[in-house]
Coordinates of C-alpha atoms in Angstrom, one line a residue:
M1 CA 83.3 71.8 89.2
S2 CA 83.3 73.4 92.4
D3 CA 82.1 76.6 92.7
C4 CA 84.1 79.9 90.6
F5 CA 84.1 83.5 91.4
S6 CA 84.4 85.1 88.3
L7 CA 85.9 84.0 84.7
A8 CA 86.5 85.9 81.5
F9 CA 88.2 85.5 78.1
G10 CA 90.7 88.4 76.7
V11 CA 91.7 90.4 74.1
G12 CA 94.9 92.6 75.4
T13 CA 98.4 94.0 74.7
Q14 CA 102.3 93.2 75.0
N15 CA 105.1 95.3 74.9
S16 CA 107.8 92.9 73.1
A17 CA 108.6 91.2 75.9
G18 CA 105.7 89.4 76.2
N19 CA 104.2 90.8 79.3
W20 CA 101.3 92.0 79.8
L21 CA 100.7 96.0 79.3
E22 CA 97.1 95.5 79.2
V23 CA 93.6 93.3 78.5
F24 CA 90.0 94.2 77.9
Y25 CA 87.1 91.4 78.7
P26 CA 84.4 92.0 76.4
Q27 CA 81.9 90.1 79.1
P28 CA 83.5 89.5 81.9
L29 CA 81.2 86.0 84.2
L30 CA 80.8 86.6 88.0
H31 CA 80.2 83.3 89.2
P32 CA 79.9 81.4 86.5
D33 CA 77.6 78.2 85.8
S34 CA 79.8 75.6 87.4
R35 CA 79.1 73.5 83.2
L36 CA 80.7 76.6 81.6
V37 CA 84.2 76.0 84.0
Q38 CA 84.1 71.8 83.8
V39 CA 83.1 72.8 79.6
V40 CA 86.5 75.7 80.1
A41 CA 88.6 73.3 81.8
E42 CA 89.1 69.8 80.0
Q43 CA 89.5 72.3 76.5
L44 CA 92.0 74.3 78.2
G45 CA 94.2 71.8 81.0
Y46 CA 93.0 74.1 84.1
S47 CA 92.1 72.3 86.8
E48 CA 92.1 74.8 90.6
G49 CA 93.3 77.4 91.0
N50 CA 93.6 80.5 90.2
H51 CA 95.9 81.6 87.2
A52 CA 95.7 83.0 83.5
L53 CA 96.0 80.6 81.0
P54 CA 97.1 82.0 77.6
L55 CA 95.0 81.5 74.3
K56 CA 96.0 80.6 71.1
A57 CA 93.1 81.8 68.7
T58 CA 93.0 78.5 66.8
Q59 CA 91.1 77.3 70.4
C60 CA 88.8 79.6 69.9
E61 CA 87.1 78.4 67.9
T62 CA 86.8 74.7 69.3
L63 CA 86.2 76.2 73.3
G64 CA 83.9 78.2 71.6
K65 CA 81.9 75.5 69.7
A66 CA 82.0 73.4 73.3
L67 CA 80.7 76.4 75.0
E68 CA 77.9 76.8 72.5
Q69 CA 77.0 72.8 72.9
A70 CA 76.4 72.8 76.4
G71 CA 74.0 75.6 75.8
F72 CA 76.1 78.5 77.1
A73 CA 75.4 80.9 73.5
E74 CA 76.5 83.8 74.4
A75 CA 80.0 82.7 76.4
G76 CA 80.6 80.6 72.4
A77 CA 79.6 83.7 70.8
V78 CA 82.6 85.4 72.8
V79 CA 85.4 83.1 72.4
R80 CA 84.7 82.4 68.7
Q81 CA 84.7 86.1 67.8
L82 CA 87.8 86.0 69.7
S83 CA 88.9 83.0 67.5
G84 CA 90.0 86.5 64.5
S85 CA 92.4 88.0 66.6
T86 CA 95.9 88.0 66.2
R87 CA 96.3 89.6 69.2
P88 CA 97.6 88.1 72.1
L89 CA 94.2 86.1 74.0
V90 CA 93.8 84.8 77.4
A91 CA 91.0 83.1 79.4
T92 CA 91.2 84.1 83.4
I93 CA 90.1 81.5 86.1
L94 CA 89.3 82.9 89.5
A95 CA 88.8 80.7 91.2
T96 CA 88.9 83.0 93.7
D97 CA 88.7 85.6 95.4
E98 CA 92.5 86.7 96.5
A99 CA 95.0 89.5 95.0
P100 CA 95.1 89.4 92.6
A101 CA 98.4 87.8 91.2
S102 CA 98.9 89.2 87.7
T103 CA 97.7 91.5 85.0
P104 CA 95.5 89.4 83.5
E105 CA 94.0 88.6 87.2
A106 CA 93.8 92.6 88.0
Y107 CA 92.6 94.5 84.9
L108 CA 89.3 91.4 85.8
K109 CA 88.8 92.1 88.7
L110 CA 88.5 96.0 88.0
H111 CA 86.3 94.7 85.0
L112 CA 84.1 93.2 87.2
L113 CA 83.3 96.7 89.7
S114 CA 83.6 99.1 86.3
H115 CA 81.0 96.4 84.7
R116 CA 78.9 96.8 87.9
L117 CA 78.6 92.8 88.8
V118 CA 80.7 94.2 91.9
K119 CA 80.9 97.2 94.5
P120 CA 83.9 99.4 95.4
H121 CA 85.5 96.7 98.3
G122 CA 82.8 94.3 96.6
V123 CA 86.4 92.7 95.3
V124 CA 90.3 92.7 96.8
L125 CA 92.4 94.4 95.3
A126 CA 95.5 94.0 97.7
G127 CA 98.6 94.1 95.8
I128 CA 97.1 94.7 92.1
F129 CA 99.4 98.2 91.9
P130 CA 102.9 96.0 90.8
L131 CA 100.9 94.7 88.7
L132 CA 99.0 97.6 86.7
P133 CA 101.9 98.9 84.7
N134 CA 102.8 102.3 83.6
V135 CA 101.5 102.1 80.2
A136 CA 101.3 105.1 77.5
W137 CA 98.0 105.2 76.0
T138 CA 97.4 106.4 72.5
N139 CA 95.8 106.8 70.0
Q140 CA 97.4 102.4 68.7
G141 CA 96.5 101.9 72.1
A142 CA 99.2 100.7 75.0
I143 CA 102.6 101.3 74.1
D144 CA 105.7 100.0 76.4
I145 CA 107.0 103.4 77.7
A146 CA 110.3 101.9 77.2
E147 CA 109.5 101.1 72.9
L148 CA 107.3 104.6 73.5
P149 CA 110.3 106.7 71.1
Q150 CA 110.3 104.3 68.5
R151 CA 107.4 103.4 67.7
Q152 CA 107.3 107.3 67.5
L153 CA 109.9 107.2 64.8
A154 CA 108.0 104.0 62.9
A155 CA 104.8 106.8 62.7
R156 CA 106.3 109.7 62.0
L157 CA 108.7 107.8 59.1
G158 CA 105.8 106.2 57.7
G159 CA 103.1 109.2 58.3
E160 CA 101.7 109.2 60.8
T161 CA 101.5 109.9 64.3
I162 CA 100.8 108.6 67.8
I163 CA 99.3 110.5 70.2
V164 CA 99.8 109.5 73.2
H165 CA 96.4 110.4 75.6
S166 CA 97.8 109.7 79.1
V167 CA 101.0 107.8 80.9
D168 CA 99.6 106.1 84.1
K169 CA 98.8 102.3 85.0
F170 CA 94.6 102.8 84.7
P171 CA 93.4 102.9 81.4
S172 CA 89.9 105.6 81.2
M173 CA 87.1 103.3 81.9
T174 CA 84.9 104.0 78.8
D175 CA 87.7 102.3 76.3
Y176 CA 87.1 99.4 78.5
V177 CA 83.0 99.0 79.7
V178 CA 80.2 102.2 78.8
P179 CA 77.8 101.1 81.3
S180 CA 74.3 102.4 80.6
G181 CA 72.2 104.9 81.9
I182 CA 75.0 107.8 82.6
R183 CA 76.2 110.7 80.9
I184 CA 80.3 111.7 82.0
A185 CA 81.5 114.9 80.0
D186 CA 85.4 114.0 80.1
T187 CA 85.6 110.1 79.5
A188 CA 89.6 110.2 80.4
R189 CA 88.4 110.9 84.0
V190 CA 86.7 107.8 85.1
R191 CA 89.7 105.3 85.8
L192 CA 88.5 101.8 85.0
G193 CA 87.6 99.8 88.0
A194 CA 84.9 102.8 88.6
Y195 CA 81.4 101.8 89.2
V196 CA 79.7 104.7 87.8
G197 CA 75.5 103.7 88.8
E198 CA 73.0 104.6 86.5
G199 CA 71.6 108.1 86.5
T200 CA 74.7 108.8 87.3
T201 CA 76.1 112.1 85.3
V202 CA 79.8 113.2 85.6
M203 CA 80.3 116.0 84.7
H204 CA 83.7 118.2 82.6
E205 CA 85.8 118.6 86.2
G206 CA 84.6 115.6 87.6
F207 CA 86.7 112.6 88.5
I208 CA 86.1 109.3 89.7
N209 CA 89.7 106.6 90.5
F210 CA 88.5 102.4 90.7
N211 CA 87.5 101.0 93.2
A212 CA 85.4 104.1 93.7
G213 CA 81.8 105.2 92.2
T214 CA 78.1 106.1 92.8
A215 CA 75.1 104.1 93.5
G216 CA 72.9 106.2 91.0
T217 CA 71.3 109.5 90.1
S218 CA 74.3 111.1 91.9
M219 CA 75.5 114.1 90.1
V220 CA 79.3 114.4 89.5
E221 CA 80.9 117.7 89.3
G222 CA 84.2 116.8 92.4
R223 CA 86.8 114.3 93.5
I224 CA 85.5 110.8 94.4
S225 CA 88.5 109.1 95.9
A226 CA 89.9 105.8 95.7
G227 CA 87.6 103.4 98.1
V228 CA 84.6 106.4 98.3
F229 CA 81.5 104.8 98.1
V230 CA 78.9 107.9 97.1
G231 CA 74.3 106.8 98.3
K232 CA 71.5 107.5 95.4
G233 CA 70.6 111.4 95.5
S234 CA 74.5 112.5 97.0
D235 CA 75.8 115.3 94.9
L236 CA 79.3 115.6 94.2
G237 CA 79.7 120.5 93.7
G238 CA 81.9 121.5 91.6
G239 CA 85.8 121.1 93.3
C240 CA 85.1 118.7 96.1
S241 CA 86.8 116.6 97.1
T242 CA 86.3 113.5 99.3
M243 CA 89.7 112.3 100.6
G244 CA 90.8 108.5 100.4
T245 CA 92.7 105.6 101.6
L246 CA 95.1 106.4 99.5
S247 CA 95.4 110.0 100.0
G248 CA 95.6 110.3 103.9
G249 CA 92.6 109.4 105.2
G250 CA 94.8 105.9 106.9
N251 CA 92.0 103.1 107.5
I252 CA 88.3 105.4 107.5
V253 CA 86.6 104.6 104.0
I254 CA 85.6 107.2 103.6
S255 CA 81.7 106.6 101.7
V256 CA 79.0 109.7 100.9
G257 CA 75.2 108.1 102.3
E258 CA 72.0 108.5 100.4
G259 CA 70.4 112.5 99.8
C260 CA 74.0 114.3 100.5
L261 CA 75.5 117.4 99.5
I262 CA 78.5 118.0 99.6
G263 CA 79.8 122.2 98.7
A264 CA 81.9 124.3 95.7
N265 CA 85.1 123.5 97.6
A266 CA 84.7 121.8 100.2
G267 CA 86.0 118.4 101.4
I268 CA 85.6 115.2 103.4
G269 CA 87.8 113.2 105.9
I270 CA 84.3 111.0 107.7
P271 CA 81.8 109.2 106.1
L272 CA 78.6 110.9 106.1
G273 CA 75.1 109.2 106.6
D274 CA 71.9 110.5 104.4
R275 CA 70.7 113.1 104.0
C276 CA 74.2 115.4 104.8
T277 CA 75.6 118.7 103.6
V278 CA 78.4 119.8 103.8
E279 CA 78.9 123.3 103.5
A280 CA 81.5 125.2 100.4
G281 CA 84.5 126.0 101.5
L282 CA 84.5 123.8 104.2
Y283 CA 86.3 121.3 104.2
I284 CA 86.1 118.7 107.5
T285 CA 88.3 116.3 108.4
A286 CA 88.8 113.3 111.1
G287 CA 90.5 115.2 113.9
I288 CA 88.7 118.5 113.3
K289 CA 86.8 120.2 116.5
V290 CA 82.9 120.7 115.4
A291 CA 81.4 122.9 117.3
L292 CA 77.1 120.6 118.7
L293 CA 74.3 122.2 117.8
D294 CA 70.9 122.5 119.0
D295 CA 67.8 122.4 117.4
A296 CA 67.1 125.9 118.9
D297 CA 71.5 126.7 118.0
N298 CA 73.2 125.8 121.3
I299 CA 76.1 124.3 122.1
V300 CA 75.5 121.2 123.0
E301 CA 78.9 120.0 123.0
I302 CA 82.5 120.6 121.1
V303 CA 83.3 116.9 119.2
K304 CA 86.1 115.7 117.1
A305 CA 84.2 115.1 113.5
R306 CA 85.3 111.5 113.7
D307 CA 82.2 111.4 116.9
L308 CA 79.9 113.0 114.1
A309 CA 80.3 109.5 111.2
N310 CA 77.5 108.2 109.5
Q311 CA 74.9 109.9 111.7
T312 CA 72.1 111.9 109.4
D313 CA 70.9 114.4 109.1
L314 CA 74.2 116.5 110.1
L315 CA 75.1 120.7 108.6
F316 CA 78.2 120.9 108.1
R317 CA 78.9 125.5 108.4
R318 CA 81.4 127.5 109.3
N319 CA 79.8 130.2 111.5
S320 CA 81.1 133.4 109.2
Q321 CA 81.7 135.7 112.7
T322 CA 84.0 133.2 114.6
G323 CA 84.8 131.0 111.9
A324 CA 83.9 128.4 114.2
I325 CA 83.1 125.1 112.7
E326 CA 78.9 124.0 113.5
C327 CA 77.1 121.1 113.5
K328 CA 73.7 121.7 112.9
T329 CA 70.5 119.1 112.8
N330 CA 66.9 119.7 114.2
K331 CA 67.4 117.0 116.8
T332 CA 67.0 118.3 120.4
A333 CA 70.4 118.4 123.1
I334 CA 69.1 115.6 124.7
Q335 CA 69.0 113.4 121.7
L336 CA 72.4 114.6 120.4
N337 CA 73.7 114.0 123.8
E338 CA 72.2 109.7 122.9
M339 CA 73.5 109.9 119.0
L340 CA 76.8 111.6 120.4
H341 CA 77.7 108.9 122.8
A342 CA 76.4 105.7 121.4
H343 CA 79.2 104.2 121.7
N344 CA 80.7 104.7 125.2

């Protein structure tokens, strides 16, 4: 059996028509041992390609034993646990990293991100939205929106209440995985598919979208939009924003380098290099005009902010007297010009 990109065994929820609403994978594997994949293939009749194979509870005991006998005790124990399930089960095998073709495949890729097995932009997520049904996330799990009224009525008649926490395509990350070494004040504000690095604190108003996150040791009090990755030691002040590719950033991949500070209510529409600061309340979009200052506060050139993308050691501020947006650095005028025109 050739190399396999990912494999996982999951338990999930289907609606009355048998369509998947969500899948929980307790132990997703990235680049699993080919011998493990071979055992799974023999037991489940898998040959090749990317597939979400229906898994019966009665198959789990046999498959689990076969995995344990082949030397994969941990994977075998997980599968044997699934043998007691009364919920739908699935074995999802991704031979290659391609655009997901089913809900179980989409959920596996989101799990890989939140388990820190891949980083944002490290897995193909093209076409994921149609594969994630919009469902009601409740205290009784995921419920098909069309089936929610009847479920609510049945619950009331039985003396219970269904509490709807959200109606969305994405569930809360912590309902599926809680990475080590993190703090999240309001777990509803971190979606499954977020990559939350060790040492990260997400305060009550902080938000992390899917395919986005932090490398670690960051204080997040603002918004990390889809596709944005924040380097270690960088802080996002209260109410600040990063422009993701889903919210107007186009094809520009927004990122934040290490040791950066985005002030309260500020925002960025360009990628920042290391050790950059954006003054509180200042939103830097790619096309905005910026007066570039040298170490003596002399204007070197007026540029568009996109020309400063990924440059290090920059301070973006607004002149309190003129209202002009300025970029200050400790570089000399000559160094600045060389940096600015290096791409020419």
